[in-house]
């Protein structure tokens, strides 16, 4: 073994085999005997678990998953409210490598959480998992080309590659109503449901009418004494067609070959439906046809209640907000103990809520269905890159990333379900991201690369292109959670999952460059002569 001072200009990357006679840098000296980078994954939802499985399949064992909660699942652990279920069909909203005998067309929260827990054990992820441990901060060190990581238990560690797999629907958005803290009864956000409260015979207020609230209302309508539903603005609703599978259907779809065929059919239909983003563009035949389906559903369900028809019909373009898929919501609004109040809440008293007209309604329990801080990507920990700025400082209120994954000046850092990737089919897009991360790690190991980062020109050009696509959609002319505080659309992908996967495959690796070391001292070992 030899130690030689290599001029820094030859270390641009350590990845590059440095030649002087028969001397070359050996990959195992970068990452240790395992010859693969040490990887930290933050979060154990679909993203973190899926990436863990692909790393295992690639025989990369040098990874650790830190999950701040006491269980895996991410959003499917937090969202335990009554009626919580997925909007995509179950056999598609799942891993291609793990078919499952789903009990419903659209699985409930408990079944999805169990599926993820099974996946952890089936594919040997449990030994890499640290539950109840959060990553608090991570800072890039150019000298060692690693991230120095601080954990919630006070421990410090480091990694070569850091993956943020926390998603963007993970930080509850609480309203700022005056008097909220004075409310005397139970009050909680839907993603932090407090199961200890018996709601039977109680007067309950649900504030918000997004996807979550529309799942809760049918469940509570027959239980509570009175249900007040406060609506600031209605959403477009279409029937989802959710139902239980027969035992034969469930068994059939769990067979790998049939599961694969059905998934391919669904993806092909989705690519056609989302071709050129026409569904999201106002005035197109696709958008108008889909809008008519939603209007027909209102007519079918509420024709005997013109007051409700008027209250639930949006005055903004179809798909301007997240589309609500629910077959039972409108029927629940006609339940005798349910009252839809099409007005915003402006304040809270110790015993009730006051709407914008000044009317107070007394309630025993307050359920806050006001969504999440969607533009606060990676807001659960502090990340600092090579220029010393935090990720939030770098973004300055407008999150963006190349293909939603990589950010300039943050080497060896990858985001899963990052900016501009909400759309298509989520699990499929997450797995395309996981595949890219695995390819990058294998490339680092094979070529001896110690640090990769996205080229700024690529990131800037991609962001400009994506903004050009989303700014001609209905999202741009509507009030929705897709925008940052500056008004920029930061969450959405306007096409199908197939196109996204193609772009990742074509441009993912090419978008990255090796980052120079600041230290010129490297250790080298004698090898066979590296050919010119």
XYZ file of C-alpha atoms in Angstrom:
532
model
C 0.000 0.000 0.000
C 1.327 3.417 -0.989
C 0.437 6.931 0.067
C 1.075 9.666 -2.474
C 0.130 13.321 -2.633
C -1.838 13.785 -5.808
C -2.216 17.361 -7.089
C -5.794 18.525 -6.524
C -6.315 19.013 -10.243
C -6.116 15.242 -10.613
C -8.667 14.673 -7.862
C -11.597 16.232 -9.620
C -12.989 13.406 -9.117
C -11.489 10.913 -6.831
C -13.613 8.781 -9.131
C -11.072 9.044 -11.881
C -8.365 6.438 -11.964
C -5.183 8.466 -11.470
C -2.300 7.170 -13.489
C 1.413 7.344 -12.911
C 3.107 4.265 -14.168
C 1.291 1.414 -12.486
C -0.301 3.437 -9.680
C -4.090 3.923 -9.620
C -6.702 4.885 -7.073
C -8.611 1.860 -5.798
C -12.380 2.099 -5.299
C -12.358 0.232 -2.018
C -10.228 2.984 -0.462
C -13.081 5.431 -0.981
C -15.833 3.450 0.671
C -14.119 0.734 2.701
C -14.126 -3.040 2.273
C -17.769 -3.083 1.117
C -16.686 -0.963 -1.869
C -20.050 0.821 -1.869
C -20.956 4.230 -0.418
C -22.522 4.488 3.007
C -26.103 5.609 2.397
C -28.585 7.196 4.796
C -32.270 7.194 3.827
C -34.526 9.570 5.761
C -38.031 8.125 5.991
C -39.576 4.647 5.823
C -42.664 5.120 3.692
C -43.122 3.817 0.158
C -40.044 5.793 -0.982
C -37.576 4.650 1.647
C -38.740 1.037 1.699
C -38.810 0.771 -2.085
C -35.289 2.174 -2.364
C -34.108 -0.193 0.365
C -35.429 -3.198 -1.548
C -33.729 -2.129 -4.785
C -30.447 -1.591 -2.952
C -30.709 -5.097 -1.492
C -31.464 -6.509 -4.936
C -28.337 -4.747 -6.226
C -26.350 -6.349 -3.366
C -25.686 -2.989 -1.780
C -25.885 -3.485 1.971
C -24.288 -0.242 3.167
C -27.494 1.660 3.830
C -29.461 2.706 6.907
C -33.064 3.943 7.042
C -33.932 6.385 9.819
C -37.634 6.784 10.589
C -38.765 9.290 13.209
C -41.961 7.389 14.030
C -42.399 4.118 15.884
C -43.554 2.311 12.750
C -42.919 2.245 9.032
C -45.458 3.576 6.556
C -44.959 7.324 6.403
C -48.251 8.886 5.363
C -49.949 5.484 5.776
C -48.902 5.437 9.410
C -49.872 9.024 10.205
C -53.224 9.135 8.424
C -55.334 6.818 10.556
C -58.530 8.848 10.331
C -61.860 7.060 9.709
C -62.279 6.132 6.054
C -58.636 6.631 5.035
C -57.998 4.828 1.766
C -55.997 5.227 -1.442
C -57.350 6.917 -4.573
C -55.477 4.678 -7.056
C -56.386 1.046 -7.659
C -54.615 -1.162 -5.143
C -52.690 -3.411 -7.523
C -51.139 -0.302 -9.114
C -50.533 1.616 -5.885
C -48.059 -1.052 -4.792
C -44.620 -2.374 -5.640
C -44.174 -4.226 -8.936
C -41.880 -6.666 -7.126
C -44.533 -7.594 -4.532
C -47.962 -8.645 -5.749
C -50.586 -8.835 -3.023
C -54.061 -10.269 -2.508
C -55.766 -6.916 -1.956
C -59.184 -7.021 -0.305
C -60.507 -3.897 -2.074
C -60.223 -2.069 -5.360
C -58.865 0.853 -3.306
C -57.152 -0.349 -0.155
C -57.794 1.084 3.284
C -55.035 2.557 5.427
C -54.622 -0.501 7.648
C -54.109 -2.839 4.697
C -51.577 -0.563 3.002
C -49.651 -0.157 6.250
C -49.593 -3.939 6.740
C -48.387 -4.370 3.153
C -45.444 -2.037 3.772
C -44.615 -3.767 7.058
C -44.638 -7.149 5.284
C -42.348 -5.791 2.586
C -39.790 -4.722 5.190
C -39.577 -8.267 6.550
C -39.901 -10.152 3.275
C -36.971 -8.345 1.669
C -34.683 -8.120 4.696
C -34.991 -4.389 5.309
C -35.660 -4.637 9.062
C -31.969 -4.951 9.965
C -31.263 -1.655 8.169
C -34.120 0.182 9.867
C -33.919 2.479 12.901
C -37.404 3.386 14.120
C -38.055 6.270 16.481
C -34.914 8.037 15.295
C -35.080 11.223 13.265
C -32.381 12.950 11.264
C -32.099 16.474 12.677
C -29.373 17.899 10.449
C -26.937 16.984 7.708
C -24.010 19.122 6.532
C -21.784 18.456 3.535
C -18.039 18.280 4.165
C -16.052 18.947 0.990
C -12.833 17.637 2.522
C -14.160 14.165 3.262
C -16.952 14.356 0.682
C -19.456 13.066 3.188
C -22.471 14.394 5.061
C -22.062 14.888 8.801
C -25.415 13.804 10.223
C -26.932 14.508 13.633
C -29.722 12.260 14.911
C -32.561 12.999 17.306
C -30.978 10.811 19.999
C -27.888 13.017 19.976
C -25.708 10.594 18.059
C -23.576 11.783 15.169
C -22.770 9.779 12.073
C -21.769 10.342 8.485
C -22.659 9.078 5.050
C -21.480 9.395 1.459
C -24.998 9.507 0.013
C -28.066 11.071 1.619
C -31.635 10.438 0.444
C -34.596 12.519 1.587
C -37.571 10.152 1.421
C -39.963 12.117 3.627
C -42.415 13.076 0.869
C -44.284 16.376 0.834
C -47.569 15.491 2.542
C -45.989 15.009 5.943
C -46.035 18.366 7.771
C -49.594 19.323 8.851
C -50.762 22.809 8.005
C -52.573 24.257 10.991
C -54.869 27.269 10.579
C -54.128 30.567 12.290
C -57.675 31.333 13.427
C -57.859 33.683 16.398
C -58.943 31.787 19.504
C -57.955 28.331 18.255
C -55.966 27.563 21.389
C -58.907 28.573 23.577
C -61.184 25.831 22.259
C -62.157 23.741 25.272
C -62.904 20.442 23.551
C -60.662 17.984 21.703
C -59.083 19.437 18.561
C -56.732 17.632 16.230
C -55.469 17.482 12.647
C -56.708 14.613 10.513
C -53.158 13.257 10.105
C -52.787 13.159 13.886
C -56.146 11.575 14.681
C -56.766 11.146 18.401
C -58.471 7.781 18.731
C -59.057 8.125 22.456
C -62.086 10.376 21.875
C -65.487 8.738 21.519
C -67.393 10.819 18.956
C -70.701 9.031 19.320
C -73.434 11.456 20.286
C -71.128 14.489 19.971
C -71.380 17.636 17.881
C -68.373 17.638 15.584
C -66.986 20.265 13.229
C -64.872 19.204 10.243
C -63.108 22.162 8.640
C -62.078 21.564 5.030
C -63.575 19.667 2.095
C -60.532 18.172 0.368
C -59.904 14.477 -0.243
C -59.358 13.677 3.431
C -62.527 15.374 4.648
C -64.644 13.703 1.985
C -63.474 10.321 3.277
C -64.162 11.236 6.898
C -67.675 12.670 6.488
C -69.394 9.449 5.312
C -67.784 7.578 8.215
C -68.904 10.055 10.888
C -72.359 10.869 9.505
C -74.018 7.885 11.102
C -72.110 8.106 14.387
C -72.102 11.676 15.658
C -75.054 13.669 16.910
C -74.374 16.601 14.594
C -71.724 17.132 11.941
C -70.907 20.642 10.726
C -68.793 20.668 7.583
C -67.136 24.023 6.827
C -66.255 24.561 3.167
C -64.158 27.489 1.975
C -64.240 26.362 -1.658
C -65.699 23.170 -3.176
C -63.630 20.593 -5.020
C -64.383 18.700 -8.195
C -65.604 15.226 -7.211
C -65.877 12.102 -9.372
C -67.004 8.599 -8.352
C -64.108 6.286 -7.546
C -65.880 2.958 -7.930
C -64.420 1.610 -4.704
C -65.662 -1.788 -3.563
C -64.557 -5.028 -1.939
C -63.029 -7.675 -4.160
C -64.504 -11.141 -4.260
C -62.142 -13.833 -3.009
C -61.622 -15.007 -6.601
C -60.760 -11.487 -7.801
C -58.348 -10.956 -4.953
C -56.616 -14.282 -5.527
C -56.381 -13.726 -9.273
C -54.804 -10.280 -9.009
C -52.222 -11.581 -6.537
C -50.713 -13.884 -9.175
C -47.526 -12.211 -10.450
C -48.195 -12.657 -14.166
C -51.796 -11.455 -14.009
C -50.786 -8.639 -11.695
C -48.134 -7.522 -14.168
C -50.540 -7.645 -17.116
C -53.186 -5.632 -15.286
C -50.609 -3.068 -14.208
C -49.374 -2.669 -17.790
C -52.932 -2.188 -19.022
C -53.556 0.484 -16.398
C -50.319 2.329 -17.192
C -51.014 2.252 -20.919
C -54.504 3.675 -20.356
C -53.060 6.347 -18.078
C -50.415 7.402 -20.596
C -53.122 7.820 -23.238
C -55.353 9.742 -20.835
C -52.534 12.103 -19.849
C -50.987 12.380 -23.311
C -49.524 15.862 -23.827
C -51.071 16.914 -20.526
C -54.399 17.634 -22.232
C -56.457 16.563 -19.218
C -54.995 19.421 -17.171
C -55.318 22.131 -19.823
C -58.450 24.283 -19.805
C -60.612 24.165 -22.900
C -59.281 20.870 -24.259
C -61.715 18.122 -25.219
C -60.235 15.861 -22.515
C -60.666 18.445 -19.788
C -64.214 19.355 -20.848
C -65.278 15.702 -21.045
C -63.901 15.001 -17.564
C -65.588 18.128 -16.225
C -68.906 16.905 -17.583
C -68.483 13.600 -15.753
C -68.137 15.539 -12.500
C -71.181 17.718 -13.268
C -73.249 14.645 -14.140
C -72.259 13.094 -10.810
C -73.531 16.171 -8.958
C -76.808 15.973 -10.890
C -77.182 12.270 -10.197
C -76.522 12.475 -6.472
C -78.008 15.845 -5.507
C -80.804 16.629 -7.965
C -83.281 16.637 -5.065
C -81.162 19.174 -3.156
C -80.605 22.257 -5.340
C -79.080 24.073 -2.376
C -76.344 21.447 -2.123
C -75.883 21.328 -5.892
C -75.106 25.021 -5.908
C -72.816 24.784 -2.879
C -70.657 21.926 -4.196
C -70.270 23.090 -7.815
C -66.844 24.740 -8.262
C -66.466 27.982 -10.199
C -62.870 27.279 -11.223
C -61.611 24.993 -14.035
C -61.735 21.229 -13.691
C -58.561 19.856 -12.038
C -57.694 23.352 -10.771
C -57.337 21.758 -7.358
C -56.579 18.152 -6.492
C -59.364 16.020 -7.914
C -61.499 14.329 -5.250
C -62.352 10.692 -5.946
C -65.210 9.570 -3.736
C -68.437 7.715 -4.452
C -70.207 8.262 -1.112
C -69.446 11.880 -0.172
C -72.411 13.572 -1.849
C -74.860 11.044 -0.395
C -73.426 11.688 3.085
C -74.165 15.426 2.735
C -77.873 14.566 2.661
C -77.729 12.712 5.968
C -80.143 14.431 8.393
C -77.433 15.228 10.962
C -74.938 16.659 8.439
C -74.896 20.380 7.668
C -72.674 21.779 4.921
C -71.656 25.356 5.661
C -70.222 26.874 2.446
C -68.325 29.562 4.300
C -64.854 29.886 5.767
C -64.079 29.813 9.485
C -62.665 33.113 10.750
C -62.300 32.515 14.483
C -62.757 30.016 17.295
C -64.333 30.411 20.717
C -63.995 28.084 23.712
C -67.247 26.382 22.647
C -67.470 26.716 18.876
C -66.519 28.148 15.505
C -67.460 31.460 13.907
C -67.869 31.648 10.135
C -67.250 34.598 7.831
C -70.879 35.754 8.283
C -70.351 36.020 12.032
C -72.494 32.980 12.882
C -71.195 30.822 15.732
C -71.914 27.115 15.953
C -71.237 25.271 19.182
C -69.378 21.973 18.866
C -67.800 19.423 21.175
C -64.949 18.313 18.900
C -62.943 20.139 16.223
C -61.421 18.132 13.352
C -58.903 20.136 11.329
C -58.783 18.962 7.698
C -56.690 21.810 6.331
C -54.029 19.756 4.569
C -50.259 20.040 4.655
C -47.390 22.463 4.155
C -46.877 21.108 0.679
C -44.091 23.417 -0.470
C -41.999 22.794 2.663
C -39.993 19.960 1.133
C -37.490 18.347 3.511
C -38.743 20.705 6.197
C -38.272 18.158 8.978
C -34.470 18.534 9.129
C -31.767 21.052 8.270
C -29.657 20.231 5.234
C -26.597 22.279 4.239
C -24.721 21.889 0.988
C -21.282 22.692 -0.364
C -21.790 26.470 -0.318
C -22.919 26.521 3.323
C -26.519 27.433 2.514
C -29.377 25.371 3.863
C -31.667 23.740 1.316
C -34.464 26.146 2.266
C -32.144 29.132 1.869
C -30.997 27.887 -1.522
C -34.578 27.449 -2.723
C -35.687 30.822 -1.322
C -39.326 29.742 -1.189
C -39.415 28.135 -4.641
C -38.420 24.444 -4.376
C -37.088 22.870 -7.564
C -34.929 19.897 -8.467
C -33.775 18.218 -11.645
C -36.368 15.530 -12.340
C -37.518 16.257 -8.777
C -34.427 14.539 -7.357
C -31.165 16.490 -7.466
C -30.266 20.049 -6.475
C -27.098 21.988 -7.432
C -24.540 22.476 -4.614
C -25.968 19.489 -2.702
C -23.663 16.661 -3.806
C -24.674 13.040 -3.319
C -28.122 14.155 -2.188
C -31.345 12.814 -3.700
C -34.958 13.723 -3.025
C -37.747 11.192 -3.495
C -41.241 12.533 -4.231
C -39.578 15.899 -4.560
C -40.612 19.109 -6.317
C -42.468 18.637 -9.580
C -43.192 14.919 -9.176
C -46.746 14.870 -7.826
C -48.863 13.335 -10.554
C -48.832 10.375 -12.904
C -48.876 7.361 -10.593
C -46.945 7.981 -7.410
C -45.475 4.574 -6.562
C -44.334 4.018 -10.147
C -42.574 7.379 -10.199
C -40.996 6.704 -6.811
C -39.515 3.484 -8.145
C -38.070 5.246 -11.199
C -36.373 7.580 -8.727
C -35.144 4.651 -6.647
C -33.726 3.000 -9.768
C -31.853 6.194 -10.622
C -30.355 6.407 -7.137
C -29.208 2.786 -7.340
C -27.655 3.404 -10.771
C -25.843 6.444 -9.388
C -24.498 4.513 -6.388
C -23.339 1.655 -8.617
C -21.682 4.162 -10.933
C -19.856 5.738 -7.989
C -18.653 2.333 -6.838
C -17.653 1.093 -10.270
C -15.847 4.267 -11.346
C -14.465 5.207 -7.944
C -16.461 8.435 -7.798
C -16.654 10.000 -4.362
C -19.144 12.773 -5.139
C -21.765 13.520 -7.783
C -23.891 16.609 -8.207
C -26.342 17.802 -10.811
C -25.013 20.310 -13.329
C -26.551 23.740 -12.608
C -27.261 24.386 -16.286
C -29.233 21.155 -16.533
C -31.202 21.934 -13.380
C -32.020 25.462 -14.552
C -33.033 24.395 -18.045
C -35.209 21.606 -16.697
C -36.964 23.934 -14.253
C -37.649 26.426 -17.034
C -39.059 23.667 -19.236
C -41.263 22.259 -16.462
C -42.608 25.698 -15.567
C -43.510 26.190 -19.209
C -45.580 23.013 -19.073
C -47.403 23.569 -15.776
C -48.152 27.231 -16.382
C -50.559 26.399 -19.207
C -52.645 24.096 -17.000
C -55.695 24.770 -14.867
C -53.379 24.692 -11.851
C -52.001 28.097 -12.833
C -55.384 29.846 -12.700
C -56.722 28.259 -9.524
C -56.076 28.552 -5.798
C -54.476 25.247 -4.768
C -51.770 23.634 -2.683
C -49.552 23.107 -5.721
C -48.054 26.590 -5.393
C -45.425 28.041 -3.108
C -45.965 31.291 -1.238
C -44.572 33.138 -4.266
C -47.258 31.691 -6.548
C -44.912 29.344 -8.421
C -46.252 25.830 -9.090
C -43.708 23.625 -7.323
C -45.358 20.251 -6.700
C -46.795 19.031 -9.994
C -45.819 16.738 -12.865
C -48.178 17.322 -15.829
C -47.723 14.083 -17.791
C -47.893 10.334 -17.252
C -45.490 8.141 -15.260
C -44.124 6.597 -18.453
C -42.781 9.873 -19.782
C -41.240 10.656 -16.418
C -39.519 7.277 -16.294
C -38.179 7.777 -19.808
C -36.659 11.156 -18.910
C -35.055 9.712 -15.775
C -33.548 6.858 -17.760
C -32.313 9.092 -20.578
C -30.948 12.049 -18.642
C -30.519 11.016 -15.008
C -26.874 9.957 -15.026
C -25.867 12.404 -17.767
C -27.171 15.315 -15.705
C -24.583 14.671 -12.991
C -20.926 15.577 -12.773
C -18.180 14.447 -10.432
C -17.385 17.028 -7.768
C -13.739 17.934 -7.071
C -12.149 17.217 -3.723
C -10.579 20.084 -1.845
C -7.927 17.781 -0.363
C -5.213 16.386 -2.587
C -4.001 13.615 -0.284
C -5.276 10.259 -1.465
C -4.219 6.741 -0.757
C -3.418 4.521 -3.706
C -2.539 0.896 -4.142
C -0.482 -0.821 -6.831
C -2.643 -2.303 -9.546
C -2.229 -3.489 -13.056
C -1.456 -0.677 -15.447
C -4.581 1.254 -16.386
C -4.815 1.417 -20.188
C -4.739 4.803 -21.888
